[in-house]
Short mmCIF file of N, CA and C in Angstrom, two decimals:
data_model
loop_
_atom_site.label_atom_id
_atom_site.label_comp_id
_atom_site.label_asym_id
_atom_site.label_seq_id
_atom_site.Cartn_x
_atom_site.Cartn_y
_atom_site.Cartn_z
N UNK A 1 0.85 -1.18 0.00
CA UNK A 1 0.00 0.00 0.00
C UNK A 1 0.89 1.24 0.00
N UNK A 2 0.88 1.84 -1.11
CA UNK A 2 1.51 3.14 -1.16
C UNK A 2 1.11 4.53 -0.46
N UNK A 3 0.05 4.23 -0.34
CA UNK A 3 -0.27 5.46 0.55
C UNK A 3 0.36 5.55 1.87
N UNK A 4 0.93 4.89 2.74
CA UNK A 4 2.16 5.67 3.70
C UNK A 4 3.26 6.42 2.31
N UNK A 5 3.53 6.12 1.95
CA UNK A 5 4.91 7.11 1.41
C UNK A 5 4.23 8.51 0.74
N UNK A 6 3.14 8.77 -0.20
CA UNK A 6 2.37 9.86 0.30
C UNK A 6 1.84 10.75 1.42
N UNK A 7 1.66 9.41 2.41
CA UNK A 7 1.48 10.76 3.44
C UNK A 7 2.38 11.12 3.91
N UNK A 8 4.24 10.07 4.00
CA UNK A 8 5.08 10.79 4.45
C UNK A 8 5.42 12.05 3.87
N UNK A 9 5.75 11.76 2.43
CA UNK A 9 5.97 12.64 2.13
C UNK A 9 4.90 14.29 2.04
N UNK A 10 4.07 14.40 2.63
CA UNK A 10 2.77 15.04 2.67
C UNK A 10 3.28 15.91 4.22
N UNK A 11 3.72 15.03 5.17
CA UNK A 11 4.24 15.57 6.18
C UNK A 11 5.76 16.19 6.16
N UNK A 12 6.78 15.46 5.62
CA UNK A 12 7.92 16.06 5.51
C UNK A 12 7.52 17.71 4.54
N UNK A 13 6.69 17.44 3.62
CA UNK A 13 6.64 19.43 2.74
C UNK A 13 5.57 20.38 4.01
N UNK A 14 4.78 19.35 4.80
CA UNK A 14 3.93 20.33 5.86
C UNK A 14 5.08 20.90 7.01
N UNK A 15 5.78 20.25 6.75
CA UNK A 15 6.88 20.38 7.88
C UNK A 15 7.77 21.84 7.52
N UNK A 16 8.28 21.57 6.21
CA UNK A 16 9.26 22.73 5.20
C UNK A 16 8.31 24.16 5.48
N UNK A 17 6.70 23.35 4.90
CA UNK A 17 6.27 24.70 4.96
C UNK A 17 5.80 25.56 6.79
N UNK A 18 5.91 24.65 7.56
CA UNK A 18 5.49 25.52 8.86
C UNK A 18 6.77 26.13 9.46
N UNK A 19 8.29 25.36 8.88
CA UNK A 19 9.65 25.95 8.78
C UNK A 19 9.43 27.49 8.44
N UNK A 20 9.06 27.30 6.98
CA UNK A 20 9.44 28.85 6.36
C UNK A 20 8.40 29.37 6.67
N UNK A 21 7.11 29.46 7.34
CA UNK A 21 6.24 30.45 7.61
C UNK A 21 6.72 30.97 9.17
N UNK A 22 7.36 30.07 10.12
CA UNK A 22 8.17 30.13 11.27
C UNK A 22 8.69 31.69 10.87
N UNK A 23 9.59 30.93 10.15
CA UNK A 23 10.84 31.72 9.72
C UNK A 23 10.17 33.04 9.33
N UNK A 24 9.59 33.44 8.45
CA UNK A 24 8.79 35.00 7.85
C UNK A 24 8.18 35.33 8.99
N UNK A 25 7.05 35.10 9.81
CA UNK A 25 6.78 35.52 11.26
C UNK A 25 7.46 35.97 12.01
N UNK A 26 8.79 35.79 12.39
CA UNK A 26 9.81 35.75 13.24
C UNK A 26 10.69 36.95 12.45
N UNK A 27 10.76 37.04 11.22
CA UNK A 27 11.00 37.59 10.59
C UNK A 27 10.80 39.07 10.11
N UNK A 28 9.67 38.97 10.65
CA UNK A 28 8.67 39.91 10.15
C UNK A 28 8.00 40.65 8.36
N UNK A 29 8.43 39.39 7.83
CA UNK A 29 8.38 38.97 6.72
C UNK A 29 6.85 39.40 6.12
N UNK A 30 5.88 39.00 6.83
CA UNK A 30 4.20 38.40 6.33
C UNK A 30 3.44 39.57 5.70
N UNK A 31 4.00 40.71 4.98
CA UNK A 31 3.53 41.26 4.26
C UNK A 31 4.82 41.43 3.23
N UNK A 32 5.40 40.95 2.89
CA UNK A 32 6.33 41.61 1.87
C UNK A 32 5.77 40.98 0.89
N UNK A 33 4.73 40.32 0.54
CA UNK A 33 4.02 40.10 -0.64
C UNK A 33 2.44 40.77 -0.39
N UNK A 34 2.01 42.02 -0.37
CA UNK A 34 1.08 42.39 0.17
C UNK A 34 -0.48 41.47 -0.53
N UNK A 35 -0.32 41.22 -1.76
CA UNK A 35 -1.86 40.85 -2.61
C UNK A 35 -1.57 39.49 -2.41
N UNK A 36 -2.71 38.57 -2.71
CA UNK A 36 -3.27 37.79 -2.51
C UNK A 36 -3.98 36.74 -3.43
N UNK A 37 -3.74 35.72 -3.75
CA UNK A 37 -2.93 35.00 -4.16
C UNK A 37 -1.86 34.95 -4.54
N UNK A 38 -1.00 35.86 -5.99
CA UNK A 38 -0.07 35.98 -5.99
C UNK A 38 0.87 37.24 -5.68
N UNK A 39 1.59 37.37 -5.92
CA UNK A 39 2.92 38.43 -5.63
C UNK A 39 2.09 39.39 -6.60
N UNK A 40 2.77 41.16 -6.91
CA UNK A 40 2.39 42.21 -7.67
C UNK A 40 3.48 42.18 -8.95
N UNK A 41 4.18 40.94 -8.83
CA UNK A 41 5.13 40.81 -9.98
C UNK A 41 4.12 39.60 -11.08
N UNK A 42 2.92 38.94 -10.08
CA UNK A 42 2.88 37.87 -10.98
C UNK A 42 2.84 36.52 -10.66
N UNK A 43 3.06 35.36 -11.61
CA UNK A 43 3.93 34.29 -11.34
C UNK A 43 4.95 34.23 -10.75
N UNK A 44 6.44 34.79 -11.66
CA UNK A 44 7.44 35.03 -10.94
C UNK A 44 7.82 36.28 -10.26
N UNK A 45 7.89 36.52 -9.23
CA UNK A 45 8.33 37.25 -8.62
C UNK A 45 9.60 38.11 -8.25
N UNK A 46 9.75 39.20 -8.49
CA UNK A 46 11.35 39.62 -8.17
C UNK A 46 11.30 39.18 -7.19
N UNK A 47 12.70 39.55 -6.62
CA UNK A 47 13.49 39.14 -5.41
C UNK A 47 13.18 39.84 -3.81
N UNK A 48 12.31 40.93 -3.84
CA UNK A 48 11.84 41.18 -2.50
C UNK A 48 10.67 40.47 -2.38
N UNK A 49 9.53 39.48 -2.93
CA UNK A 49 9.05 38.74 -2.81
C UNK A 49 9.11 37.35 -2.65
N UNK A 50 10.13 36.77 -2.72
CA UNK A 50 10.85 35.42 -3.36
C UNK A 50 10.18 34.65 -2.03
N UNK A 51 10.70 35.40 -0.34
CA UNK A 51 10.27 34.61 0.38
C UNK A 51 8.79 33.84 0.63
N UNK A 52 8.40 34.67 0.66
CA UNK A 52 6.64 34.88 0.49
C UNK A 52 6.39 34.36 -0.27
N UNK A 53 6.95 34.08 -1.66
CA UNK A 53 6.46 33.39 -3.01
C UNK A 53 6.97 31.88 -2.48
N UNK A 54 7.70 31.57 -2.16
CA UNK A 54 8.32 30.23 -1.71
C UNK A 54 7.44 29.86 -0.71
N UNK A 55 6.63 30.70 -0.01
CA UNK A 55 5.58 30.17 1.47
C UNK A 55 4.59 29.68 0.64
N UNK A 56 4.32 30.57 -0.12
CA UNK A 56 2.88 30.10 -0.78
C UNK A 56 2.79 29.42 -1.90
N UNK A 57 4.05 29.36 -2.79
CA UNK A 57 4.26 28.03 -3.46
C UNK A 57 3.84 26.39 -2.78
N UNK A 58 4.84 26.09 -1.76
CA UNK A 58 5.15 25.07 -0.52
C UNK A 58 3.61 25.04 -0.14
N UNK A 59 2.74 25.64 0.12
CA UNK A 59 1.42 25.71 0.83
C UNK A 59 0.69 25.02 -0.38
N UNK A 60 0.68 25.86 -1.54
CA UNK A 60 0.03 25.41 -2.51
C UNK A 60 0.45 23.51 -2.77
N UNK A 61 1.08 23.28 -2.88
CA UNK A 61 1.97 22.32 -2.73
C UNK A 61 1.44 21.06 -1.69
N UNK A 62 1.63 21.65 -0.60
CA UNK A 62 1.08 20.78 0.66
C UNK A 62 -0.44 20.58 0.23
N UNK A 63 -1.25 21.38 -0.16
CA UNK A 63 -2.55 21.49 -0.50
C UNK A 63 -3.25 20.52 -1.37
N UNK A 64 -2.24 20.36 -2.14
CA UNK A 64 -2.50 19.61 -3.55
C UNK A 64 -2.02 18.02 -2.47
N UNK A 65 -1.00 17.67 -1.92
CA UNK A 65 -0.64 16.66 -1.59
C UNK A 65 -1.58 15.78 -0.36
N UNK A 66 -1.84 16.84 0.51
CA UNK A 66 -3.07 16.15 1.53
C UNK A 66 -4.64 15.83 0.85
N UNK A 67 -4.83 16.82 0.12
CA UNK A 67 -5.95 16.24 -0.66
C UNK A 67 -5.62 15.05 -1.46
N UNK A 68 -4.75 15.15 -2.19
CA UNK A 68 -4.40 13.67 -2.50
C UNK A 68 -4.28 12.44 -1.80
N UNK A 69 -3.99 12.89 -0.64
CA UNK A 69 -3.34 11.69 0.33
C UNK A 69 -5.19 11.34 0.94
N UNK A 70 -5.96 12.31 1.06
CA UNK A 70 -7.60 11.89 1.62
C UNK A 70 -7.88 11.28 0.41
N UNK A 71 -8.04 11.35 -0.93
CA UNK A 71 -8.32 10.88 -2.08
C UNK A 71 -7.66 9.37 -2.07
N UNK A 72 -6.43 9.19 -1.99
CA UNK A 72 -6.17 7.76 -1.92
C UNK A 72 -6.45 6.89 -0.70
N UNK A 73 -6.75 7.29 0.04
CA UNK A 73 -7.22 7.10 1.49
C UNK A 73 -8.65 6.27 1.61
N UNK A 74 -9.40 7.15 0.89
CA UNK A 74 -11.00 6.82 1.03
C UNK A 74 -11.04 5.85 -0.90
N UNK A 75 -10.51 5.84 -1.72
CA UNK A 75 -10.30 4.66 -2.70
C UNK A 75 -9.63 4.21 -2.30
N UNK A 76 -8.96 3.57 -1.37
CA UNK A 76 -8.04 2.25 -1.07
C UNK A 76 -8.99 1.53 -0.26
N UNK A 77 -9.28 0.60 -0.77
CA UNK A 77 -10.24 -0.47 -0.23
C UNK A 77 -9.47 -1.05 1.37
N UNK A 78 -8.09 -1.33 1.07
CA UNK A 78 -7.54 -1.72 2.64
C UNK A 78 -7.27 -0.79 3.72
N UNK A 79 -7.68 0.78 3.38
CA UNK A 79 -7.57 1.30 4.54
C UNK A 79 -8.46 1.53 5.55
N UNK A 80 -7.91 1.58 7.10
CA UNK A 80 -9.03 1.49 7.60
C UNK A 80 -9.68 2.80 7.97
N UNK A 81 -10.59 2.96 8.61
CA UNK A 81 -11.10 4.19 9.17
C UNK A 81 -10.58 5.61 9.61
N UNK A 82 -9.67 4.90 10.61
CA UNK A 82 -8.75 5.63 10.93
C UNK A 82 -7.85 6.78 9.87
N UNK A 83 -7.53 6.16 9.10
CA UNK A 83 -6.43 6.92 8.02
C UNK A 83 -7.66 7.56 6.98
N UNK A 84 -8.88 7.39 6.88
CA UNK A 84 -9.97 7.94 6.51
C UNK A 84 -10.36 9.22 7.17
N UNK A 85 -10.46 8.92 8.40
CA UNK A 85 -10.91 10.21 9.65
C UNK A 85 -10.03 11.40 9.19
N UNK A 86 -8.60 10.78 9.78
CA UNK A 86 -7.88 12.02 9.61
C UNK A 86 -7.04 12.46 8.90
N UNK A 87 -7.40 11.76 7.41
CA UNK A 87 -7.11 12.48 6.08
C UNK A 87 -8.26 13.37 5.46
N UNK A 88 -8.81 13.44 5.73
CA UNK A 88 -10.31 13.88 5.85
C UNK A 88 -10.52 15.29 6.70
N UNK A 89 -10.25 15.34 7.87
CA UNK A 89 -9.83 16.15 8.82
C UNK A 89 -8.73 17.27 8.52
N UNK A 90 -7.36 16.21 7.74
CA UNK A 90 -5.99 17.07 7.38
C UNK A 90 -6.75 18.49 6.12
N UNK A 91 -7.51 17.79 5.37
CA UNK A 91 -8.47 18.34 4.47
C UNK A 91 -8.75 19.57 5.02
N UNK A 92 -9.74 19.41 5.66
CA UNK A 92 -10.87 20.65 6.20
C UNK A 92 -9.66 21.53 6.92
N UNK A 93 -8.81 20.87 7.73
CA UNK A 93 -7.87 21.83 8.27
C UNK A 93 -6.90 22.61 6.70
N UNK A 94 -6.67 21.95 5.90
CA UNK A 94 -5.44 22.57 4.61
C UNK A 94 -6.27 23.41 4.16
N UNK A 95 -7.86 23.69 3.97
CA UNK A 95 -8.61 24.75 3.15
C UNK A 95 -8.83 25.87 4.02
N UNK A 96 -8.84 25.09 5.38
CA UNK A 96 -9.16 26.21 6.32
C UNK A 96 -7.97 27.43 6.13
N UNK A 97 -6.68 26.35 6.34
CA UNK A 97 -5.63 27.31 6.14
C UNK A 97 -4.98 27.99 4.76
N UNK A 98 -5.42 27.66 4.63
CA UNK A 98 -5.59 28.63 3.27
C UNK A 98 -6.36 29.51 3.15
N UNK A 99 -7.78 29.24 3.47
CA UNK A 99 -8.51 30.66 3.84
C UNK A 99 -8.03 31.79 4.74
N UNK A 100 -7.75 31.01 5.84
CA UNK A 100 -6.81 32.20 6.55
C UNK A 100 -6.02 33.09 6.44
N UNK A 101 -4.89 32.16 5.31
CA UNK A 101 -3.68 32.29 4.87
C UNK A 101 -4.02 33.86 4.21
N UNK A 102 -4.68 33.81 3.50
CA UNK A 102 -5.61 34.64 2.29
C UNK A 102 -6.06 35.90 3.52
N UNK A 103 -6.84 35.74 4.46
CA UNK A 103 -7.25 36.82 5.36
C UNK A 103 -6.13 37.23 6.32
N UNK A 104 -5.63 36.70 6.66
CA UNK A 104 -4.28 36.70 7.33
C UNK A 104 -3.66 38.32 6.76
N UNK A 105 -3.46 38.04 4.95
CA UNK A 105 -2.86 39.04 4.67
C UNK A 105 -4.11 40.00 4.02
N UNK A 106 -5.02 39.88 3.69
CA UNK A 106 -6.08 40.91 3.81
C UNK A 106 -6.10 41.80 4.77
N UNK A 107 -5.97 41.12 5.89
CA UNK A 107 -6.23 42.05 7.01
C UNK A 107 -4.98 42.66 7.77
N UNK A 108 -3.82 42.11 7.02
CA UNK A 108 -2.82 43.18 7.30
C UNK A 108 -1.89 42.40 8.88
N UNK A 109 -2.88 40.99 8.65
CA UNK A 109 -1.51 40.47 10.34
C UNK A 109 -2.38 40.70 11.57
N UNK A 110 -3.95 40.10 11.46
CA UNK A 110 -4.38 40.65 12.21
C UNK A 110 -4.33 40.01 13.34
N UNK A 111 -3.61 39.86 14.66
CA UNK A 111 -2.93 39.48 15.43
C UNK A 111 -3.70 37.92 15.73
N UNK A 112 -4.68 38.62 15.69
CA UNK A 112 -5.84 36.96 16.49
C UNK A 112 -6.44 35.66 15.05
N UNK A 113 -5.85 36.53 13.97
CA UNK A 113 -6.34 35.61 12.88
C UNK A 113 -4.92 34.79 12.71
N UNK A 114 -3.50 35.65 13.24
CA UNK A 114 -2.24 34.97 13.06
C UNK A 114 -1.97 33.90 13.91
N UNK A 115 -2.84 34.10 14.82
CA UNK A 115 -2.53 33.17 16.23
C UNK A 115 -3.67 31.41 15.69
N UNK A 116 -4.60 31.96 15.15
CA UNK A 116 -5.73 31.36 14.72
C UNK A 116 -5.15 30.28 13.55
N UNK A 117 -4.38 31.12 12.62
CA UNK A 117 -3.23 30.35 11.67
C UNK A 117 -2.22 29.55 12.02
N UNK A 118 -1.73 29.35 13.12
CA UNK A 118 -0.93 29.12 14.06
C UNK A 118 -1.42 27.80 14.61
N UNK A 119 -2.20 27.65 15.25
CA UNK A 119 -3.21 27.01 15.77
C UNK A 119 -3.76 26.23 15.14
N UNK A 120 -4.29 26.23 13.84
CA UNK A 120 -5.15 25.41 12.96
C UNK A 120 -3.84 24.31 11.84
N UNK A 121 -2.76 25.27 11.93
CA UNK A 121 -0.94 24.68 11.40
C UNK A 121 -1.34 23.29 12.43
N UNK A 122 -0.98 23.99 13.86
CA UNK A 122 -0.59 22.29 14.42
C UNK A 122 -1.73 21.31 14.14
N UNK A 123 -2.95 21.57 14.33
CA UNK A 123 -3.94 20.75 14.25
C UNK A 123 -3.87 19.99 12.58
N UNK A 124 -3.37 20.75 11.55
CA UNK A 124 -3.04 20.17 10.27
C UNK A 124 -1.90 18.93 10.26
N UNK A 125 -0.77 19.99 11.06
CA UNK A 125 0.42 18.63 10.81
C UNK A 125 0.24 17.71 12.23
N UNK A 126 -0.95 17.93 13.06
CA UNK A 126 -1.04 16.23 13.69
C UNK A 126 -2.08 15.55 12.98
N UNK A 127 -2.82 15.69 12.43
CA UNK A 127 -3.55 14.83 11.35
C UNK A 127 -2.83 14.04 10.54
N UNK A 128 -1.90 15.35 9.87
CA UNK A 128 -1.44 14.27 8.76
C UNK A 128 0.27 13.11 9.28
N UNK A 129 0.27 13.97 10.63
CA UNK A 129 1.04 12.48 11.26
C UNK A 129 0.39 11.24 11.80
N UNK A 130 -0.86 11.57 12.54
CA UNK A 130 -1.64 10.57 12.83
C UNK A 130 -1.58 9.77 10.94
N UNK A 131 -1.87 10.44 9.92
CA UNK A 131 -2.41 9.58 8.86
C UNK A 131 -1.33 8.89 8.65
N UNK A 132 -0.07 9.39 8.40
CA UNK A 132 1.14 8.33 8.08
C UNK A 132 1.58 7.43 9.31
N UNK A 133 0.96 7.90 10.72
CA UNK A 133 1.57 6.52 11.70
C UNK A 133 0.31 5.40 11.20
N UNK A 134 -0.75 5.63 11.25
CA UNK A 134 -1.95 4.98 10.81
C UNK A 134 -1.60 4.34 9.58
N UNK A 135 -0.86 4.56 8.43
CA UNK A 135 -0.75 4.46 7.50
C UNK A 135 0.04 2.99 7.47
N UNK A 136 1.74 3.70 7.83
CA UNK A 136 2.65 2.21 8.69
C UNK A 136 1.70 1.17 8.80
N UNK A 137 1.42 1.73 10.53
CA UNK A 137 0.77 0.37 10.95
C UNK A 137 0.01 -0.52 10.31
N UNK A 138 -0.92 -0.03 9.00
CA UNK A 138 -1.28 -0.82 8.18
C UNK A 138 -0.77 -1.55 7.31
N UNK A 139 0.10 -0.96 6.60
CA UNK A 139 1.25 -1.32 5.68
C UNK A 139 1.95 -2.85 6.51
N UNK A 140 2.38 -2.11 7.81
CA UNK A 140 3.57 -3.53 8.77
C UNK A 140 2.35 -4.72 8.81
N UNK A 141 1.08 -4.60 9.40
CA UNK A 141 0.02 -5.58 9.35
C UNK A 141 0.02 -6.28 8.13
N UNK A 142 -0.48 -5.51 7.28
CA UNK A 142 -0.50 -6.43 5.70
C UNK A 142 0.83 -7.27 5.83
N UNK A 143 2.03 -6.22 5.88
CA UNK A 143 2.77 -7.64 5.55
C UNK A 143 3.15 -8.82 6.08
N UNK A 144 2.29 -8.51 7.91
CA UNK A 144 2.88 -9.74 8.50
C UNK A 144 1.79 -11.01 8.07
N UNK A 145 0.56 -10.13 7.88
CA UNK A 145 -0.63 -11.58 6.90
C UNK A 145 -0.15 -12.04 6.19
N UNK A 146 0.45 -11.00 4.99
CA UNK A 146 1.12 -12.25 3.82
C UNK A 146 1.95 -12.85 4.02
N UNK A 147 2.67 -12.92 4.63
CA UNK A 147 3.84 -13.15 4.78
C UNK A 147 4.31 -14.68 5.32
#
């Protein structure tokens, strides 16, 4: 069953990306791309945007990959519930944050929506660790049946 190595890898880019949003926060980074979706350059972005363009690349990214990882999740006939729940869950949390992500900079950093972004991050990357330990353990089971 391939779906553990999707969700690892689903967690190792959730990981990169709560790195570099760390990093711009701390930074004081979270407006140097003021608009929303993309940069005011575009696609590519000059170079006082690059960071910001790299957050929301990586996000976009993670986005596409957890939905994938609930998509193979709920068509894999051998998974169980569990890796259903909270790929499913990782879901509602990745759109959430993205909505945020989006008001976050609408509203200019608005302290309680950043904290709110913050907050809804961890609840994302323990889902999608619950889904890849869930994931294993299914994977190690199967193979001790066949085996």
């Amino acid at each position: 069953m391939a779906i553990q190595y999707l969700a690892l890898a689903t967690m190792i880019i959730l990981y990169a990306l709560m790195f570099i949003g760390g990093y711009i926060s701390a930074a004081g980074l979270g407006l140097t791309c003021p608009e929303w979706p993309l940069c005011p350059d575009g696609i590519m972005p000059s170079e006082e945007y690059l960071i910001e363009w790299i957050h929301r690349l990586i996000a976009a990214t993670t986005g596409g990959l957890v939905i994938a990882t609930m998509v193979a999740s709920l068509l894999n006939k051998h998974s169980d519930s569990k890796i259903k729940i909270t790929s499913s869950l990782a879901t509602v949390f990745v759109v959430t944050q993205i909505t945020l992500g989006a008001l976050v900079i609408d509203l200019k950093l608005h302290a309680v929506l950043v904290a709110i972004h913050l907050g809804i991050g961890i609840l994302l990357f323990s889902m999608v660790l619950l889904t890849t330990l869930f994931a294993f353990r299914v994977a190690k089971a199967g193979m001790r049946t066949s085996a």
